Amino acid sequence: MPDSVKDSPLYSLINPRSIVFFGASNRFSSMGTNQLSSVLDFGFAGKIYPVHPSEKTVLGLKAYRRVLDLAEIPDLAILVLPTNIVSGILQQCGQKGIRQAIIVSGGFKEVNRRGVRLEQELIQTARKYGMRFLGPNCLGIANAHHKLNTTFLPHQGVPGFVGMASQSGSYITQMFDYLSRSGLGFSTAVSVGNEADIDIVECMQYLARCPHTKVICLYIESIRNGRRFLDAARNITPHKPVVAYYVGGSEPGRRASLSHTGALSGPDRLYDGVFKQCGIIRADSIEEMFDFCSVLGRVRPPKGNKVVIQTHSGGPGATAADACGREGLRVPAMPKTIAAKLAPFVPPTGSTGNPVDITFSKDPLEYFSKIPDCLLAGDSYDMLLIYVLTSARLFRRHMADMGIAEDEMKEMANRFVDGICDSIQMQGTTNQKPIIGFSFHARQEYIIKALHKRNIPVLPDPKRAARAAAALWKYAVWRKRL
Amino acid sequence: MPDSVKDSPLYSLINPRSIVFFGASNRFSSMGTNQLSSVLDFGFAGKIYPVHPSEKTVLGLKAYRRVLDLAEIPDLAILVLPTNIVSGILQQCGQKGIRQAIIVSGGFKEVNRRGVRLEQELIQTARKYGMRFLGPNCLGIANAHHKLNTTFLPHQGVPGFVGMASQSGSYITQMFDYLSRSGLGFSTAVSVGNEADIDIVECMQYLARCPHTKVICLYIESIRNGRRFLDAARNITPHKPVVAYYVGGSEPGRRASLSHTGALSGPDRLYDGVFKQCGIIRADSIEEMFDFCSVLGRVRPPKGNKVVIQTHSGGPGATAADACGREGLRVPAMPKTIAAKLAPFVPPTGSTGNPVDITFSKDPLEYFSKIPDCLLAGDSYDMLLIYVLTSARLFRRHMADMGIAEDEMKEMANRFVDGICDSIQMQGTTNQKPIIGFSFHARQEYIIKALHKRNIPVLPDPKRAARAAAALWKYAVWRKRL
């Protein structure tokens, strides 16, 4: 593993200062044009040299006939070309002195035997010139902190802390908006394609050193070299959590992977074993992979698995308790001393048990400050799962009832929400215990965004919160073992 | 079971023409006031008589000192009162001749022994006067088609087809916005509370006859009379699908339920057995319960479990295939005859296998019309799972590239999306096969709403689509057995 991110062989591929781009034109329906558009849209600060056989300009940039005509040696070549001519162009790039390439073109190993042969040619060419390349059959990279997105959809949202290495380009390019809606964002995401040269292990190692990446996630159809993967992951997981989604454990999944990237996947249990041996947290779905990232990237692992649940509403409380029980978390009964402290805040129709149910809540400051304070002080509990029903919208409703003017309401309500979010954040920090929210509110609701901003993850369903809390606990157990 | 919805003993409770309301005031922080506010907000068309000991008006309505003072006998009494006085007021309602009541107040069986005794009193009073009542410890009902919502949060969204009976009021009142965002809505939802009189079985029977309800869902902490439940459900499921979420299978869930509604829940496997014996589809989470409703309420069960998957993107295709495999669905290889028909629409880097992967797609009309036509004709497949990446936003991007004016774009893009949604809907109808979409788009994206409007459910993750498709198949198997 490289000592720092700048020592990684991928550094200038992921953080290039200049790019030569093959396969973009002024025809908007072509893949290459869309990809160059994405690079321009995001406002990449470096030089871009489109190469085109006939056009004088491409998307407003001066175009060049051949890479050999360029006055400088670009850091990175991006190739979105018909399969047949990829090898020749890669060779020209090598001759020019370019040492990093992203080969987007498909039609190689994933397609047929001829493709396997063509892919071998690429590897030989790259070796000859000392080049490293990503792909073929990939979408390249999205480095949000470097304002570089080579995929065909425009980047959305803000730079985040999720580092991803994916054997499917879709899970890079098609997740920008999804992540943004969930209060997340990529730090750097890499679509590895066929991994003819750079593989998912090297990407994982890059992300391990990337200072913007707090959690790594992997979409895996097949691990080609189990030993290498295990060794690398074992070096990373003590310092940075890694979440993986593995597709291919079922027969239809295996067949689909094979046709997608030519990957030969293995039995589900084998992968389960591999992940367990190196402390990688396995997710059951794409959605869950990002749920886990949201929690593992935001809060530190707990000291134990004793969960206390706080709710206004019996149903969500019971659902969360049941889900915690199923996921191997403990939900211990409320000690009498804490119950006594809670009593003033809980009406007779509520419960000072675990879950604490304050039913119809009047005072959000009690809910977000005094009650969590009672629950998290001392050693009775290691984590708090809190139900979020409060919203700026509800405050605005009350304010309207109180006769406050429309134009003042929004700002007042938001300021009030910010205040209670500060309180709950402080409870977590002071007590050094993870707080995880769950809520049926829209992800765009002000309080959800305000909590995310303060590193309190809020999951959209009690079960998803319990699963994520269990993942956090799994990671804690792994780190303790070391 | 009643022969028609009007014969149900719950009919005038759920569809009252007039209501007497106890416990609302002009104090905005009280539960009762919030609940009456909700009734007013929704625009209930019948008469409302607030009863208050001192106020002359309540929320702008003429208030009455005692129910006995009313000039007419209201269809329904709603009581949001301190526990102690509930029984006395219920008695007055009985004396007045009122035959239906919703008792919102808590503090009964769910709290302590004294509460058990008080609850017995309610039952005796009701019997004495031939009254039926919902609760105590409930939030009442939301009948979207009758514009009646007695819960404390305002109704949001439009009337829908999901009928719900819930042992938690939260899962009625706090789901309005959630359902609305998912393109769903309640037909009628009932919070059953402690079920001292009316129980979840009677509610289920009402919903079975409710013409607006296409699918029934149940949130269950405990079934009190297993035999009655089984018999009732067995009569319903052949005609209308029923989905249930059971909390209480784990020890923490059991304890939480007990403190919530005083329910004694049973082991998980017992409930699994009960549900299987009567054809109820069990959901693993609240989110999943509504996912299943979205699918079971929108499409008819398939003839078999052979799924074909259509995608632009290898990763989502492989993920969906793997999830189908895990959920007991078959994803059979593509017959050569169909592959040949598909060939003109699939580039050499794509796949004419199953999943069909057309990769970077240029022509949405092929994707939403010609390809599904190839896949669904004949007997090779029973269901289509289709990945939705197309969006009005993407069309607008292309239109901008083509120089179309901003103000024309939105309408043009939406019209285009409507057109392709019409095409795919027709494919489903013509071939009489369910089509289920999956997409990482926001639920508010125009194409998602347009598909929902045409009864094509779109789930937010491939696994959730596969789970819902498997639930649909389970329901098909149940109906075949009969």
Coordinates of C-alpha atoms in Angstrom, one line a residue, chain A:
Chain A
M1 CA 0.0 0.0 0.0
P2 CA 1.3 3.5 -0.8
D3 CA 2.4 5.6 2.2
S4 CA 0.5 8.6 1.0
V5 CA -2.1 9.3 -1.6
K6 CA 0.5 11.1 -3.8
D7 CA 2.6 7.9 -3.8
S8 CA -0.2 5.9 -5.3
P9 CA 0.3 4.9 -9.0
L10 CA -3.3 6.2 -9.5
Y11 CA -2.6 9.7 -8.2
S12 CA -2.2 11.5 -11.5
L13 CA -4.9 9.4 -13.1
I14 CA -7.4 10.6 -10.4
N15 CA -5.9 14.1 -10.0
P16 CA -4.6 14.9 -13.5
R17 CA -3.5 18.5 -14.4
S18 CA -4.2 17.9 -18.1
I19 CA -6.2 15.5 -20.2
V20 CA -6.2 14.4 -23.8
F21 CA -9.7 13.2 -24.8
F22 CA -10.4 10.8 -27.7
G23 CA -13.9 10.1 -29.0
A24 CA -15.8 13.3 -28.3
S25 CA -17.3 15.2 -31.2
N26 CA -20.0 17.8 -31.7
R27 CA -22.6 15.1 -32.0
F28 CA -24.6 15.2 -28.8
S29 CA -25.9 11.7 -28.9
S30 CA -22.5 10.1 -28.7
M31 CA -21.1 8.6 -25.5
G32 CA -17.8 10.4 -25.8
T33 CA -19.4 13.8 -26.3
N34 CA -21.5 13.2 -23.2
Q35 CA -18.5 12.3 -21.2
L36 CA -16.5 15.3 -22.3
S37 CA -19.6 17.4 -21.6
S38 CA -19.6 16.1 -18.0
V39 CA -15.9 17.1 -17.6
L40 CA -16.6 20.6 -18.8
D41 CA -19.9 20.9 -16.8
F42 CA -18.1 20.2 -13.6
G43 CA -15.5 23.0 -14.2
F44 CA -12.3 20.9 -14.4
A45 CA -9.5 23.4 -13.9
G46 CA -6.8 21.7 -15.9
K47 CA -6.1 21.8 -19.7
I48 CA -8.2 19.6 -22.0
Y49 CA -7.1 18.6 -25.5
P50 CA -9.8 16.9 -27.6
V51 CA -8.4 14.8 -30.4
H52 CA -10.7 14.5 -33.5
P53 CA -9.8 13.4 -37.0
S54 CA -11.7 16.2 -38.8
E55 CA -13.3 18.8 -36.4
K56 CA -11.5 22.0 -35.7
T57 CA -13.2 22.5 -32.4
V58 CA -15.0 20.1 -30.1
L59 CA -17.6 21.5 -27.6
G60 CA -15.9 24.8 -28.0
L61 CA -12.3 23.5 -27.3
K62 CA -9.6 23.6 -29.9
A63 CA -9.3 20.1 -31.4
Y64 CA -6.1 18.3 -32.5
R65 CA -5.7 15.8 -35.3
R66 CA -3.3 13.5 -33.4
V67 CA -2.0 13.2 -29.9
L68 CA 1.5 13.5 -31.3
D69 CA 0.6 17.1 -32.3
L70 CA 0.2 18.3 -28.7
A71 CA 2.7 20.7 -27.3
E72 CA 2.7 19.2 -23.9
I73 CA 2.5 15.6 -22.5
P74 CA -0.9 15.4 -20.8
D75 CA -1.2 13.6 -17.5
L76 CA -4.1 11.5 -18.6
A77 CA -5.6 10.1 -21.8
I78 CA -9.3 9.2 -22.0
L79 CA -10.3 6.9 -24.8
V80 CA -14.0 6.6 -25.8
L81 CA -13.4 5.0 -29.2
P82 CA -14.6 2.0 -31.3
T83 CA -13.0 -1.2 -30.0
N84 CA -10.9 -1.7 -33.1
I85 CA -8.9 1.4 -32.9
V86 CA -8.3 1.6 -29.1
S87 CA -5.0 -0.3 -29.2
G88 CA -3.5 1.8 -31.9
I89 CA -4.4 5.0 -30.1
L90 CA -3.1 3.7 -26.8
Q91 CA 0.2 3.0 -28.6
Q92 CA 0.3 6.6 -29.9
C93 CA -0.3 7.8 -26.3
G94 CA 2.6 5.7 -25.1
Q95 CA 4.8 7.1 -27.9
K96 CA 3.9 10.6 -26.8
G97 CA 5.0 9.8 -23.3
I98 CA 1.6 9.7 -21.6
R99 CA 1.7 7.3 -18.6
Q100 CA -2.0 7.1 -17.4
A101 CA -5.1 6.2 -19.4
I102 CA -8.8 5.6 -18.9
I103 CA -10.2 3.2 -21.6
V104 CA -13.9 3.6 -21.7
S105 CA -14.5 1.6 -24.8
G106 CA -16.2 -1.8 -24.4
G107 CA -16.1 -4.8 -26.7
F108 CA -13.2 -6.6 -25.0
K109 CA -13.1 -9.6 -22.6
E110 CA -16.7 -9.1 -21.6
V111 CA -17.9 -9.9 -25.1
N112 CA -16.1 -12.7 -26.8
R113 CA -12.8 -14.4 -27.5
R114 CA -11.7 -11.9 -30.0
G115 CA -12.3 -9.3 -27.2
V116 CA -10.0 -11.3 -24.9
R117 CA -7.3 -11.1 -27.5
L118 CA -7.8 -7.4 -28.0
E119 CA -7.6 -6.8 -24.3
Q120 CA -4.3 -8.7 -24.2
E121 CA -3.0 -6.3 -26.8
L122 CA -3.9 -3.3 -24.6
I123 CA -2.0 -4.8 -21.7
Q124 CA 1.1 -5.4 -23.8
T125 CA 1.0 -1.9 -25.2
A126 CA 0.7 -0.4 -21.8
R127 CA 3.6 -2.5 -20.5
K128 CA 5.8 -1.6 -23.4
Y129 CA 5.4 2.1 -22.6
G130 CA 5.2 1.8 -18.8
M131 CA 1.7 3.0 -18.8
R132 CA -1.1 2.3 -16.2
F133 CA -4.7 2.2 -17.3
L134 CA -8.2 1.9 -16.0
G135 CA -10.7 -0.3 -17.9
P136 CA -11.5 -1.1 -20.6
N137 CA -15.3 -1.2 -20.4
C138 CA -15.5 1.4 -17.7
L139 CA -16.7 5.0 -17.1
G140 CA -13.6 6.3 -15.5
I141 CA -13.6 8.4 -12.4
A142 CA -15.5 11.1 -10.4
N143 CA -13.2 13.0 -8.1
A144 CA -15.5 15.5 -6.6
H145 CA -12.7 17.3 -4.7
H146 CA -10.8 17.8 -8.0
K147 CA -13.9 18.8 -10.0
L148 CA -13.3 15.9 -12.4
N149 CA -16.1 13.7 -13.6
T150 CA -15.5 11.5 -16.7
T151 CA -18.8 9.6 -16.6
F152 CA -21.6 10.4 -19.0
L153 CA -24.0 12.0 -16.5
P154 CA -23.3 15.4 -15.1
H155 CA -22.1 15.5 -11.5
Q156 CA -24.7 16.6 -8.9
G157 CA -24.4 17.5 -5.3
V158 CA -21.4 18.5 -3.2
P159 CA -18.1 16.7 -2.6
G160 CA -18.5 14.1 0.1
F161 CA -16.7 11.4 2.1
V162 CA -17.7 8.2 0.3
G163 CA -14.9 6.6 -1.7
M164 CA -16.1 4.0 -4.1
A165 CA -14.5 1.4 -6.3
S166 CA -17.0 -0.3 -8.5
Q167 CA -17.1 -3.1 -11.1
S168 CA -20.1 -1.3 -12.5
G169 CA -19.9 2.2 -13.9
S170 CA -23.6 2.7 -13.3
Y171 CA -23.0 2.8 -9.6
I172 CA -20.8 5.7 -10.1
T173 CA -22.5 7.9 -12.7
Q174 CA -26.1 7.1 -11.8
M175 CA -25.7 7.6 -8.0
F176 CA -24.8 11.3 -8.0
D177 CA -28.3 12.5 -7.5
Y178 CA -29.2 9.6 -5.2
L179 CA -26.3 10.3 -2.9
S180 CA -27.0 14.0 -2.9
R181 CA -30.6 13.4 -1.9
S182 CA -29.3 11.2 1.0
G183 CA -27.0 13.9 2.3
L184 CA -24.0 12.0 0.9
G185 CA -21.5 12.5 -1.8
F186 CA -18.5 10.8 -3.3
S187 CA -15.0 11.8 -2.4
T188 CA -13.6 9.8 -5.3
A189 CA -15.4 7.1 -7.2
V190 CA -13.7 4.8 -9.7
S191 CA -15.3 2.6 -12.3
V192 CA -12.8 -0.2 -12.7
G193 CA -14.4 -2.0 -15.7
N194 CA -12.6 -5.1 -16.8
E195 CA -9.6 -4.5 -14.6
A196 CA -7.1 -5.4 -17.3
D197 CA -4.4 -3.4 -15.5
I198 CA -5.5 -1.3 -12.5
D199 CA -7.8 -3.4 -10.4
I200 CA -10.2 -2.9 -7.5
V201 CA -7.5 -3.6 -4.9
E202 CA -5.3 -0.7 -6.1
C203 CA -8.3 1.5 -6.1
M204 CA -9.2 0.5 -2.5
Q205 CA -5.6 1.3 -1.5
Y206 CA -5.8 4.7 -3.1
L207 CA -9.0 5.4 -1.3
A208 CA -7.5 4.2 2.0
R209 CA -4.9 7.0 1.7
C210 CA -7.3 9.6 0.3
P211 CA -7.8 12.3 2.9
H212 CA -11.3 13.1 1.8
T213 CA -12.5 9.5 2.1
K214 CA -14.0 8.5 5.4
V215 CA -15.5 5.2 4.3
I216 CA -14.8 3.0 1.3
C217 CA -17.5 1.1 -0.6
L218 CA -17.0 -1.6 -3.1
Y219 CA -19.4 -3.0 -5.7
I220 CA -18.0 -6.4 -6.6
E221 CA -19.0 -8.9 -9.2
S222 CA -15.8 -10.9 -8.8
I223 CA -12.5 -10.8 -6.9
R224 CA -9.8 -12.0 -9.2
N225 CA -7.0 -12.5 -6.7
G226 CA -8.4 -13.4 -3.3
R227 CA -5.0 -13.4 -1.5
R228 CA -4.1 -9.9 -2.7
F229 CA -7.6 -8.6 -1.9
L230 CA -7.5 -10.1 1.6
D231 CA -4.0 -8.7 2.4
A232 CA -4.9 -5.2 1.2
A233 CA -8.2 -5.1 3.0
R234 CA -6.7 -6.3 6.2
N235 CA -4.3 -3.4 6.1
I236 CA -7.1 -0.9 5.5
T237 CA -10.0 -1.9 7.7
P238 CA -8.3 -1.2 11.1
H239 CA -8.1 2.5 10.0
K240 CA -11.0 3.0 7.6
P241 CA -14.3 1.1 7.3
V242 CA -14.9 -0.8 4.1
V243 CA -18.4 -1.8 3.0
A244 CA -19.0 -4.2 0.1
Y245 CA -21.9 -5.3 -2.0
Y246 CA -21.3 -8.5 -3.8
V247 CA -23.5 -9.6 -6.7
G248 CA -23.1 -13.0 -8.2
G249 CA -23.9 -15.3 -5.3
S250 CA -27.0 -16.6 -7.0
E251 CA -27.1 -18.4 -10.3
P252 CA -28.9 -15.6 -12.1
G253 CA -26.5 -13.1 -10.6
R254 CA -23.5 -15.1 -11.6
R255 CA -24.7 -15.3 -15.2
A256 CA -25.5 -11.6 -15.4
S257 CA -22.0 -10.7 -14.0
L258 CA -20.4 -12.9 -16.6
S259 CA -22.2 -11.1 -19.4
H260 CA -21.6 -7.7 -17.8
T261 CA -17.8 -7.7 -17.2
G262 CA -16.8 -11.2 -18.0
A263 CA -16.3 -11.9 -14.3
L264 CA -16.4 -15.4 -13.0
S265 CA -18.0 -15.0 -9.6
G266 CA -17.9 -17.5 -6.8
P267 CA -20.3 -18.9 -4.3
D268 CA -22.0 -16.6 -1.8
R269 CA -20.5 -18.2 1.3
L270 CA -17.0 -17.9 -0.1
Y271 CA -17.4 -14.2 -0.4
D272 CA -19.0 -14.0 3.1
G273 CA -15.9 -15.8 4.4
V274 CA -13.5 -13.4 2.6
F275 CA -15.3 -10.3 3.9
K276 CA -15.4 -11.6 7.4
Q277 CA -11.7 -12.5 7.4
C278 CA -10.7 -9.0 6.5
G279 CA -13.3 -7.0 8.4
I280 CA -15.3 -5.8 5.4
I281 CA -18.9 -5.1 6.2
R282 CA -21.2 -6.8 3.7
A283 CA -24.4 -5.0 2.6
D284 CA -27.4 -6.8 1.2
S285 CA -28.4 -4.2 -1.4
I286 CA -27.1 -1.0 -3.1
E287 CA -29.3 1.1 -0.9
E288 CA -28.0 -0.7 2.2
M289 CA -24.4 -0.2 1.1
F290 CA -25.0 3.6 1.1
D291 CA -26.9 3.4 4.4
F292 CA -23.9 1.8 5.9
C293 CA -21.6 4.4 4.4
S294 CA -23.8 7.2 5.9
V295 CA -23.4 5.7 9.3
L296 CA -19.8 4.4 9.2
G297 CA -18.6 7.6 7.6
R298 CA -20.3 9.8 10.1
V299 CA -20.0 8.3 13.6
R300 CA -17.3 6.4 15.5
P301 CA -17.9 2.8 16.5
P302 CA -19.6 2.2 19.9
K303 CA -18.0 0.5 22.9
G304 CA -20.7 -2.0 23.2
N305 CA -24.0 -3.2 21.6
K306 CA -26.5 -1.9 24.2
V307 CA -29.0 0.3 22.3
V308 CA -31.4 2.7 23.8
I309 CA -34.3 3.8 21.7
Q310 CA -36.1 7.2 22.0
T311 CA -39.4 7.8 20.3
H312 CA -42.6 9.9 20.3
S313 CA -44.5 7.0 18.8
G314 CA -45.0 3.5 20.1
G315 CA -45.1 1.9 16.7
P316 CA -41.8 3.2 15.3
G317 CA -40.2 2.5 18.7
A318 CA -41.4 -1.1 18.8
T319 CA -40.4 -1.6 15.2
A320 CA -36.9 -0.3 15.9
A321 CA -36.6 -2.5 19.1
D322 CA -37.7 -5.6 17.2
A323 CA -35.3 -4.8 14.3
C324 CA -32.4 -4.3 16.8
G325 CA -33.2 -7.6 18.4
R326 CA -33.1 -9.4 15.0
E327 CA -29.8 -7.8 14.1
G328 CA -28.0 -8.9 17.2
L329 CA -28.1 -5.7 19.2
R330 CA -29.2 -5.6 22.8
V331 CA -32.0 -3.3 23.9
P332 CA -31.6 -3.6 27.7
A333 CA -34.4 -2.6 30.1
M334 CA -34.2 0.9 31.5
P335 CA -32.4 1.1 34.9
K336 CA -34.6 2.5 37.6
T337 CA -32.2 5.4 38.2
I338 CA -32.5 6.6 34.6
A339 CA -36.2 6.0 34.6
A340 CA -36.6 8.2 37.6
K341 CA -34.6 11.0 35.9
L342 CA -36.8 10.6 32.8
A343 CA -40.1 10.7 34.7
P344 CA -40.5 14.5 34.6
F345 CA -40.4 14.5 30.7
V346 CA -42.7 11.5 30.1
P347 CA -46.5 11.8 30.4
P348 CA -48.4 9.0 32.2
T349 CA -49.5 7.6 28.9
G350 CA -45.9 7.3 27.7
S351 CA -43.2 4.9 28.8
T352 CA -39.9 5.4 30.7
G353 CA -38.8 1.9 29.5
N354 CA -36.6 1.1 26.6
P355 CA -37.9 2.4 24.1
V356 CA -38.5 5.6 25.9
D357 CA -41.8 6.8 24.5
I358 CA -42.8 10.4 25.3
T359 CA -45.9 10.1 23.1
F360 CA -47.3 13.5 21.9
S361 CA -44.3 15.8 22.4
K362 CA -44.6 19.4 23.4
D363 CA -41.0 20.4 24.0
P364 CA -38.4 19.6 21.4
L365 CA -35.6 20.9 23.6
E366 CA -36.4 18.1 26.1
Y367 CA -36.6 15.6 23.3
F368 CA -33.3 16.6 21.7
S369 CA -31.3 17.6 24.8
K370 CA -32.5 16.6 28.3
I371 CA -33.8 13.1 27.5
P372 CA -30.7 12.0 25.5
D373 CA -28.6 13.5 28.3
C374 CA -30.3 11.1 30.8
L375 CA -29.9 8.2 28.4
L376 CA -26.3 8.5 27.4
A377 CA -24.6 9.5 30.7
G378 CA -23.1 6.5 32.5
D379 CA -22.6 3.0 31.1
S380 CA -26.1 1.7 30.7
Y381 CA -26.2 2.3 26.9
D382 CA -23.7 2.4 24.1
M383 CA -25.8 3.9 21.3
L384 CA -28.9 6.0 20.9
L385 CA -31.5 5.3 18.1
I386 CA -33.7 8.3 18.0
Y387 CA -37.0 8.8 16.1
V388 CA -37.3 12.1 14.3
L389 CA -40.8 13.4 13.8
T390 CA -40.1 17.0 14.6
S391 CA -39.8 19.2 11.5
A392 CA -39.5 22.8 10.5
R393 CA -42.8 22.3 8.8
L394 CA -44.5 21.4 12.0
F395 CA -43.0 24.4 13.8
R396 CA -44.3 26.6 11.0
R397 CA -47.8 25.2 11.5
H398 CA -47.6 26.1 15.2
M399 CA -46.2 29.5 14.4
A400 CA -49.0 30.2 12.0
D401 CA -51.5 29.2 14.8
M402 CA -49.7 31.7 17.0
G403 CA -50.1 34.4 14.4
I404 CA -46.5 34.8 13.3
A405 CA -46.1 36.4 9.9
E406 CA -45.5 34.1 6.9
D407 CA -42.2 35.8 5.9
E408 CA -40.6 35.4 9.3
M409 CA -41.8 31.9 9.8
K410 CA -39.4 30.0 7.6
E411 CA -36.3 31.5 8.9
M412 CA -37.5 31.3 12.5
A413 CA -38.5 27.6 12.1
N414 CA -35.1 26.7 10.5
R415 CA -33.2 28.6 13.2
F416 CA -35.1 26.7 15.8
V417 CA -34.4 23.4 14.1
D418 CA -30.7 24.3 13.9
G419 CA -30.7 24.9 17.6
I420 CA -32.2 21.5 18.5
C421 CA -29.8 19.8 16.1
D422 CA -26.9 21.5 17.8
S423 CA -28.2 20.2 21.1
I424 CA -28.4 16.6 20.0
Q425 CA -25.0 16.8 18.3
M426 CA -23.5 18.0 21.6
Q427 CA -25.1 15.1 23.4
G428 CA -23.3 12.7 21.1
T429 CA -20.0 14.5 21.3
T430 CA -20.0 15.0 25.1
N431 CA -20.9 11.4 25.8
Q432 CA -18.8 10.0 23.0
K433 CA -21.6 7.7 21.9
P434 CA -23.1 7.2 18.4
I435 CA -26.5 8.7 17.8
I436 CA -28.4 7.4 14.8
G437 CA -31.8 8.8 13.7
F438 CA -34.7 7.2 11.9
S439 CA -37.5 9.1 10.2
F440 CA -40.2 8.8 7.5
H441 CA -39.6 12.4 6.6
A442 CA -38.4 13.3 3.1
R443 CA -34.6 13.4 2.8
Q444 CA -35.0 17.1 1.8
E445 CA -36.8 18.0 5.0
Y446 CA -34.8 20.7 6.7
I447 CA -34.2 18.8 10.0
I448 CA -32.9 15.8 8.2
K449 CA -30.4 17.9 6.2
A450 CA -29.5 19.8 9.4
L451 CA -28.8 16.5 11.3
H452 CA -26.7 15.1 8.4
K453 CA -24.7 18.3 8.4
R454 CA -23.9 17.6 12.0
N455 CA -22.9 14.1 11.3
I456 CA -26.0 12.5 12.8
P457 CA -27.1 10.0 10.2
V458 CA -30.9 9.6 9.8
L459 CA -32.1 6.4 8.1
P460 CA -35.5 6.3 6.3
D461 CA -36.9 3.3 8.1
P462 CA -36.5 1.7 11.6
K463 CA -35.2 -1.5 10.2
R464 CA -32.6 0.3 8.0
A465 CA -31.5 2.2 11.1
A466 CA -31.1 -1.0 13.1
R467 CA -29.2 -2.7 10.2
A468 CA -26.8 0.2 10.0
A469 CA -26.3 0.3 13.8
A470 CA -25.5 -3.4 13.7
A471 CA -23.0 -2.8 10.9
L472 CA -21.4 -0.1 13.0
W473 CA -21.2 -2.6 15.9
K474 CA -19.7 -5.2 13.6
Y475 CA -17.0 -2.8 12.7
A476 CA -16.4 -2.0 16.4
V477 CA -16.0 -5.7 17.1
W478 CA -13.6 -6.1 14.3
R479 CA -11.4 -3.2 15.5
K480 CA -11.5 -4.5 19.1
R481 CA -10.1 -7.9 17.9
L482 CA -7.0 -6.3 16.5

